[in-house]
């Protein structure tokens, strides 16, 4: 998948086949054109294991911080935790989620024919059968499929490895087929000359001779000669005798490539449109500006405009956490779901969906492109990248679209429909809202502020939407970790540490409380996140060595370490609201809604990105040195109810 998005992005597949059976151009019957469908490219190296946070979807070797420095973190599908078959249930949850985006299937990247990848393939097929009305197709990755590394079957041809996956699928109703033939949609077919066309015909002939005729869709990531009319119609290569479609990348940075694909390929063929947006490719340090949602939406508009030629669209990708992905993650949670659903419906029907609810989004990066990492080396970005933030709105009627970036506020009067406000990003909190007749109709605040001191460079797009607001967690089952406590619900009084039973698996949430701290020396009041036994993170305000401060501390097995601190005025008998947010690897601290700090890549020592044992856990409150009273305690989850 790595090389796919270097060029920009997009496999394209065609639908109507005109086949010439011999040099006399005897016409064969074209396959029945299927309905318009939208797929997403699926990377089996990032499966939704979803069994528990330590070994499941969030973590595992794919996200080992010592070896990986930029990947997104998927959201755990919590319904799988108590299922009879947690692994299968996680795939069922994932497919149900994909269907809510308007997707009709996954095209699974066959990087290698190894046991782990085959297991993912089998789980996806079975889960799609359970869910229904969802197709699973195979995308052999020619860049890696013949590579013997990774535990794949040795001494087998590419064709044999592909056939192995199709044999596993058997008669599964979930397998993507055209005219009862299994669809094979490879990546990486093209080469600088036309000889590859002859080679691909030989491969398809091999499948036919093996008793498994396939519906073949040649795809490639470059502007290869197959798109020129002579290659498409050349009787010597006979491309039309075995392929019913082809595709080309559609990078947002090069609409000319998309146009050439339309111009060169015979008008009798229907192509598959591609839709992608690349955050950052770590290999060559390429970066394509997403400009919030604008590149993503622009390519959708291209596909919709040319839907007379396109039957299928593929989104790049669902879950390539090393490059791009629209699936729920701790970067954008569900911020791509409403946008994708809107455009998938438009593409399929040919009519823009009626907007029935006002929704607002905010998109940005967590750090400026030129921000110097404090702990790890900075990459040199080989392509131009700009620092911007976008407020996007789906409006039922004219309104005022408001974008706040840091301390700067932009307001724009806009008509009904899909409206965007793109501005230079400033450090601090990023938010957007819709106002109509002087009232706030919808608002969204990014869970991660833009900050200038990241431990490592990470240019993934952060997103938030009013369509999925924070979920309030019921405060019950309070227990004292230490000290003595009284109270219930959203009030606690005592000293030591008190935890609320909101679920030890919860990792992405904010905890806040109002408290009037004691001004006696060496006393503090704070809120706790991600507590496990005697270890947790703490935002505290109080007095240390006769100075009033705020502190973010890590407490591991009772040993306190100050991660960051600063001066803070604490007037006597004045209540303060303290809040600590958790989103992925970020800790964000506030007092009275004023941003104090953003901590990223935190952990037990400077050698690792974070300690996966302590990226989830219970919430609570803490009082040190004196008894304190906490009111308006709130725990709110960023995770949608998956």
PDB file of C-alpha atoms in Angstrom, residues 516-638:
ATOM      1  CA  UNK A 516     -11.909  25.235  45.511  1.00  0.00           C
ATOM      2  CA  UNK A 517      -8.329  24.242  46.356  1.00  0.00           C
ATOM      3  CA  UNK A 518      -6.772  24.752  49.750  1.00  0.00           C
ATOM      4  CA  UNK A 519      -3.997  27.320  49.759  1.00  0.00           C
ATOM      5  CA  UNK A 520      -2.040  25.556  52.497  1.00  0.00           C
ATOM      6  CA  UNK A 521       1.445  24.609  51.361  1.00  0.00           C
ATOM      7  CA  UNK A 522       1.872  21.200  49.689  1.00  0.00           C
ATOM      8  CA  UNK A 523      -1.823  20.687  49.054  1.00  0.00           C
ATOM      9  CA  UNK A 524      -3.525  20.135  45.724  1.00  0.00           C
ATOM     10  CA  UNK A 525      -6.759  19.124  44.022  1.00  0.00           C
ATOM     11  CA  UNK A 526      -6.869  17.294  40.724  1.00  0.00           C
ATOM     12  CA  UNK A 527      -8.611  15.048  38.223  1.00  0.00           C
ATOM     13  CA  UNK A 528      -7.408  11.567  37.321  1.00  0.00           C
ATOM     14  CA  UNK A 529      -7.402   9.774  33.963  1.00  0.00           C
ATOM     15  CA  UNK A 530      -6.444   6.291  32.798  1.00  0.00           C
ATOM     16  CA  UNK A 531      -6.125   4.803  36.246  1.00  0.00           C
ATOM     17  CA  UNK A 532      -5.146   1.186  36.684  1.00  0.00           C
ATOM     18  CA  UNK A 533      -4.591   0.035  40.239  1.00  0.00           C
ATOM     19  CA  UNK A 534      -2.071   2.502  41.677  1.00  0.00           C
ATOM     20  CA  UNK A 535      -1.036   4.118  38.379  1.00  0.00           C
ATOM     21  CA  UNK A 536      -2.667   7.041  36.575  1.00  0.00           C
ATOM     22  CA  UNK A 537      -2.259  10.523  35.088  1.00  0.00           C
ATOM     23  CA  UNK A 538      -3.211  13.588  37.090  1.00  0.00           C
ATOM     24  CA  UNK A 539      -3.878  17.270  36.446  1.00  0.00           C
ATOM     25  CA  UNK A 540      -3.507  19.083  39.775  1.00  0.00           C
ATOM     26  CA  UNK A 541      -3.758  22.680  40.920  1.00  0.00           C
ATOM     27  CA  UNK A 542      -2.416  23.721  44.305  1.00  0.00           C
ATOM     28  CA  UNK A 543       0.467  25.071  46.326  1.00  0.00           C
ATOM     29  CA  UNK A 544       3.940  23.590  46.328  1.00  0.00           C
ATOM     30  CA  UNK A 545       6.831  25.252  48.157  1.00  0.00           C
ATOM     31  CA  UNK A 546       4.627  28.296  48.789  1.00  0.00           C
ATOM     32  CA  UNK A 547       3.988  28.808  45.049  1.00  0.00           C
ATOM     33  CA  UNK A 548       0.609  28.230  43.353  1.00  0.00           C
ATOM     34  CA  UNK A 549       0.906  26.093  40.213  1.00  0.00           C
ATOM     35  CA  UNK A 550      -0.730  23.631  37.875  1.00  0.00           C
ATOM     36  CA  UNK A 551       0.970  20.315  37.262  1.00  0.00           C
ATOM     37  CA  UNK A 552       0.459  17.332  34.984  1.00  0.00           C
ATOM     38  CA  UNK A 553       1.845  14.283  36.742  1.00  0.00           C
ATOM     39  CA  UNK A 554       2.347  10.640  35.951  1.00  0.00           C
ATOM     40  CA  UNK A 555       1.843   8.355  38.940  1.00  0.00           C
ATOM     41  CA  UNK A 556       3.191   4.854  38.356  1.00  0.00           C
ATOM     42  CA  UNK A 557       2.899   2.464  41.264  1.00  0.00           C
ATOM     43  CA  UNK A 558       2.639   5.410  43.624  1.00  0.00           C
ATOM     44  CA  UNK A 559       5.746   7.210  42.306  1.00  0.00           C
ATOM     45  CA  UNK A 560       4.965  10.730  41.089  1.00  0.00           C
ATOM     46  CA  UNK A 561       6.709  12.352  38.112  1.00  0.00           C
ATOM     47  CA  UNK A 562       5.923  15.908  37.029  1.00  0.00           C
ATOM     48  CA  UNK A 563       5.532  15.915  33.238  1.00  0.00           C
ATOM     49  CA  UNK A 564       4.866  19.629  32.908  1.00  0.00           C
ATOM     50  CA  UNK A 565       3.934  22.533  35.165  1.00  0.00           C
ATOM     51  CA  UNK A 566       3.313  26.270  35.210  1.00  0.00           C
ATOM     52  CA  UNK A 567       2.329  29.183  37.395  1.00  0.00           C
ATOM     53  CA  UNK A 568      -1.361  29.638  38.191  1.00  0.00           C
ATOM     54  CA  UNK A 569      -3.180  32.280  40.210  1.00  0.00           C
ATOM     55  CA  UNK A 570      -5.433  30.747  42.879  1.00  0.00           C
ATOM     56  CA  UNK A 571      -7.458  33.448  44.618  1.00  0.00           C
ATOM     57  CA  UNK A 572      -8.745  32.411  48.041  1.00  0.00           C
ATOM     58  CA  UNK A 573     -12.168  30.750  48.166  1.00  0.00           C
ATOM     59  CA  UNK A 574     -12.516  30.831  44.377  1.00  0.00           C
ATOM     60  CA  UNK A 575     -13.819  27.678  42.665  1.00  0.00           C
ATOM     61  CA  UNK A 576     -11.910  26.529  39.600  1.00  0.00           C
ATOM     62  CA  UNK A 577     -12.864  24.039  36.888  1.00  0.00           C
ATOM     63  CA  UNK A 578     -10.057  21.631  36.028  1.00  0.00           C
ATOM     64  CA  UNK A 579     -10.169  19.338  33.000  1.00  0.00           C
ATOM     65  CA  UNK A 580      -7.888  16.720  31.498  1.00  0.00           C
ATOM     66  CA  UNK A 581      -8.651  15.382  28.015  1.00  0.00           C
ATOM     67  CA  UNK A 582      -7.352  12.142  26.521  1.00  0.00           C
ATOM     68  CA  UNK A 583      -7.353  11.517  22.762  1.00  0.00           C
ATOM     69  CA  UNK A 584      -5.054   8.777  21.555  1.00  0.00           C
ATOM     70  CA  UNK A 585      -1.538   9.646  22.649  1.00  0.00           C
ATOM     71  CA  UNK A 586      -2.458  13.196  23.649  1.00  0.00           C
ATOM     72  CA  UNK A 587      -3.084  14.624  27.114  1.00  0.00           C
ATOM     73  CA  UNK A 588      -4.626  18.097  27.033  1.00  0.00           C
ATOM     74  CA  UNK A 589      -4.961  20.135  30.245  1.00  0.00           C
ATOM     75  CA  UNK A 590      -7.345  23.037  30.929  1.00  0.00           C
ATOM     76  CA  UNK A 591      -8.277  25.291  33.856  1.00  0.00           C
ATOM     77  CA  UNK A 592     -11.523  27.251  33.430  1.00  0.00           C
ATOM     78  CA  UNK A 593     -11.462  26.268  29.715  1.00  0.00           C
ATOM     79  CA  UNK A 594      -8.079  27.956  29.297  1.00  0.00           C
ATOM     80  CA  UNK A 595      -5.593  25.679  27.547  1.00  0.00           C
ATOM     81  CA  UNK A 596      -2.560  24.967  29.713  1.00  0.00           C
ATOM     82  CA  UNK A 597      -0.599  22.392  27.715  1.00  0.00           C
ATOM     83  CA  UNK A 598      -0.706  19.608  25.149  1.00  0.00           C
ATOM     84  CA  UNK A 599       1.402  16.584  25.987  1.00  0.00           C
ATOM     85  CA  UNK A 600       2.033  14.081  23.218  1.00  0.00           C
ATOM     86  CA  UNK A 601       4.136  10.952  23.082  1.00  0.00           C
ATOM     87  CA  UNK A 602       4.122  10.736  26.857  1.00  0.00           C
ATOM     88  CA  UNK A 603       5.300   7.605  28.619  1.00  0.00           C
ATOM     89  CA  UNK A 604       7.251   6.061  31.464  1.00  0.00           C
ATOM     90  CA  UNK A 605      10.570   7.096  29.943  1.00  0.00           C
ATOM     91  CA  UNK A 606      11.942   8.953  26.948  1.00  0.00           C
ATOM     92  CA  UNK A 607      12.738   5.814  24.959  1.00  0.00           C
ATOM     93  CA  UNK A 608       9.193   4.893  24.044  1.00  0.00           C
ATOM     94  CA  UNK A 609       6.238   6.674  22.512  1.00  0.00           C
ATOM     95  CA  UNK A 610       3.882   5.718  25.297  1.00  0.00           C
ATOM     96  CA  UNK A 611       3.304   2.821  27.608  1.00  0.00           C
ATOM     97  CA  UNK A 612       0.379   0.819  26.131  1.00  0.00           C
ATOM     98  CA  UNK A 613      -0.539  -0.420  29.595  1.00  0.00           C
ATOM     99  CA  UNK A 614      -1.578   3.064  30.616  1.00  0.00           C
ATOM    100  CA  UNK A 615      -3.407   4.510  27.630  1.00  0.00           C
ATOM    101  CA  UNK A 616      -6.788   3.523  29.028  1.00  0.00           C
ATOM    102  CA  UNK A 617      -8.341   3.162  32.461  1.00  0.00           C
ATOM    103  CA  UNK A 618     -10.693   4.716  35.000  1.00  0.00           C
ATOM    104  CA  UNK A 619     -11.382   8.365  35.799  1.00  0.00           C
ATOM    105  CA  UNK A 620     -11.396  10.004  39.202  1.00  0.00           C
ATOM    106  CA  UNK A 621     -10.484  12.890  41.465  1.00  0.00           C
ATOM    107  CA  UNK A 622      -7.585  13.405  43.842  1.00  0.00           C
ATOM    108  CA  UNK A 623      -6.899  15.602  46.883  1.00  0.00           C
ATOM    109  CA  UNK A 624      -3.490  15.794  48.490  1.00  0.00           C
ATOM    110  CA  UNK A 625      -2.602  17.220  51.896  1.00  0.00           C
ATOM    111  CA  UNK A 626      -6.110  18.382  52.761  1.00  0.00           C
ATOM    112  CA  UNK A 627      -9.733  17.376  52.399  1.00  0.00           C
ATOM    113  CA  UNK A 628     -11.379  18.820  49.266  1.00  0.00           C
ATOM    114  CA  UNK A 629     -14.902  18.981  47.871  1.00  0.00           C
ATOM    115  CA  UNK A 630     -15.400  18.265  44.167  1.00  0.00           C
ATOM    116  CA  UNK A 631     -18.658  19.191  42.432  1.00  0.00           C
ATOM    117  CA  UNK A 632     -19.895  19.007  38.841  1.00  0.00           C
ATOM    118  CA  UNK A 633     -17.686  16.009  38.160  1.00  0.00           C
ATOM    119  CA  UNK A 634     -18.058  15.041  34.507  1.00  0.00           C
ATOM    120  CA  UNK A 635     -16.709  12.172  32.426  1.00  0.00           C
ATOM    121  CA  UNK A 636     -17.412  12.478  28.705  1.00  0.00           C
ATOM    122  CA  UNK A 637     -16.259  10.026  26.053  1.00  0.00           C
ATOM    123  CA  UNK A 638     -14.889  11.039  22.658  1.00  0.00           C
TER     124      UNK A 638
END
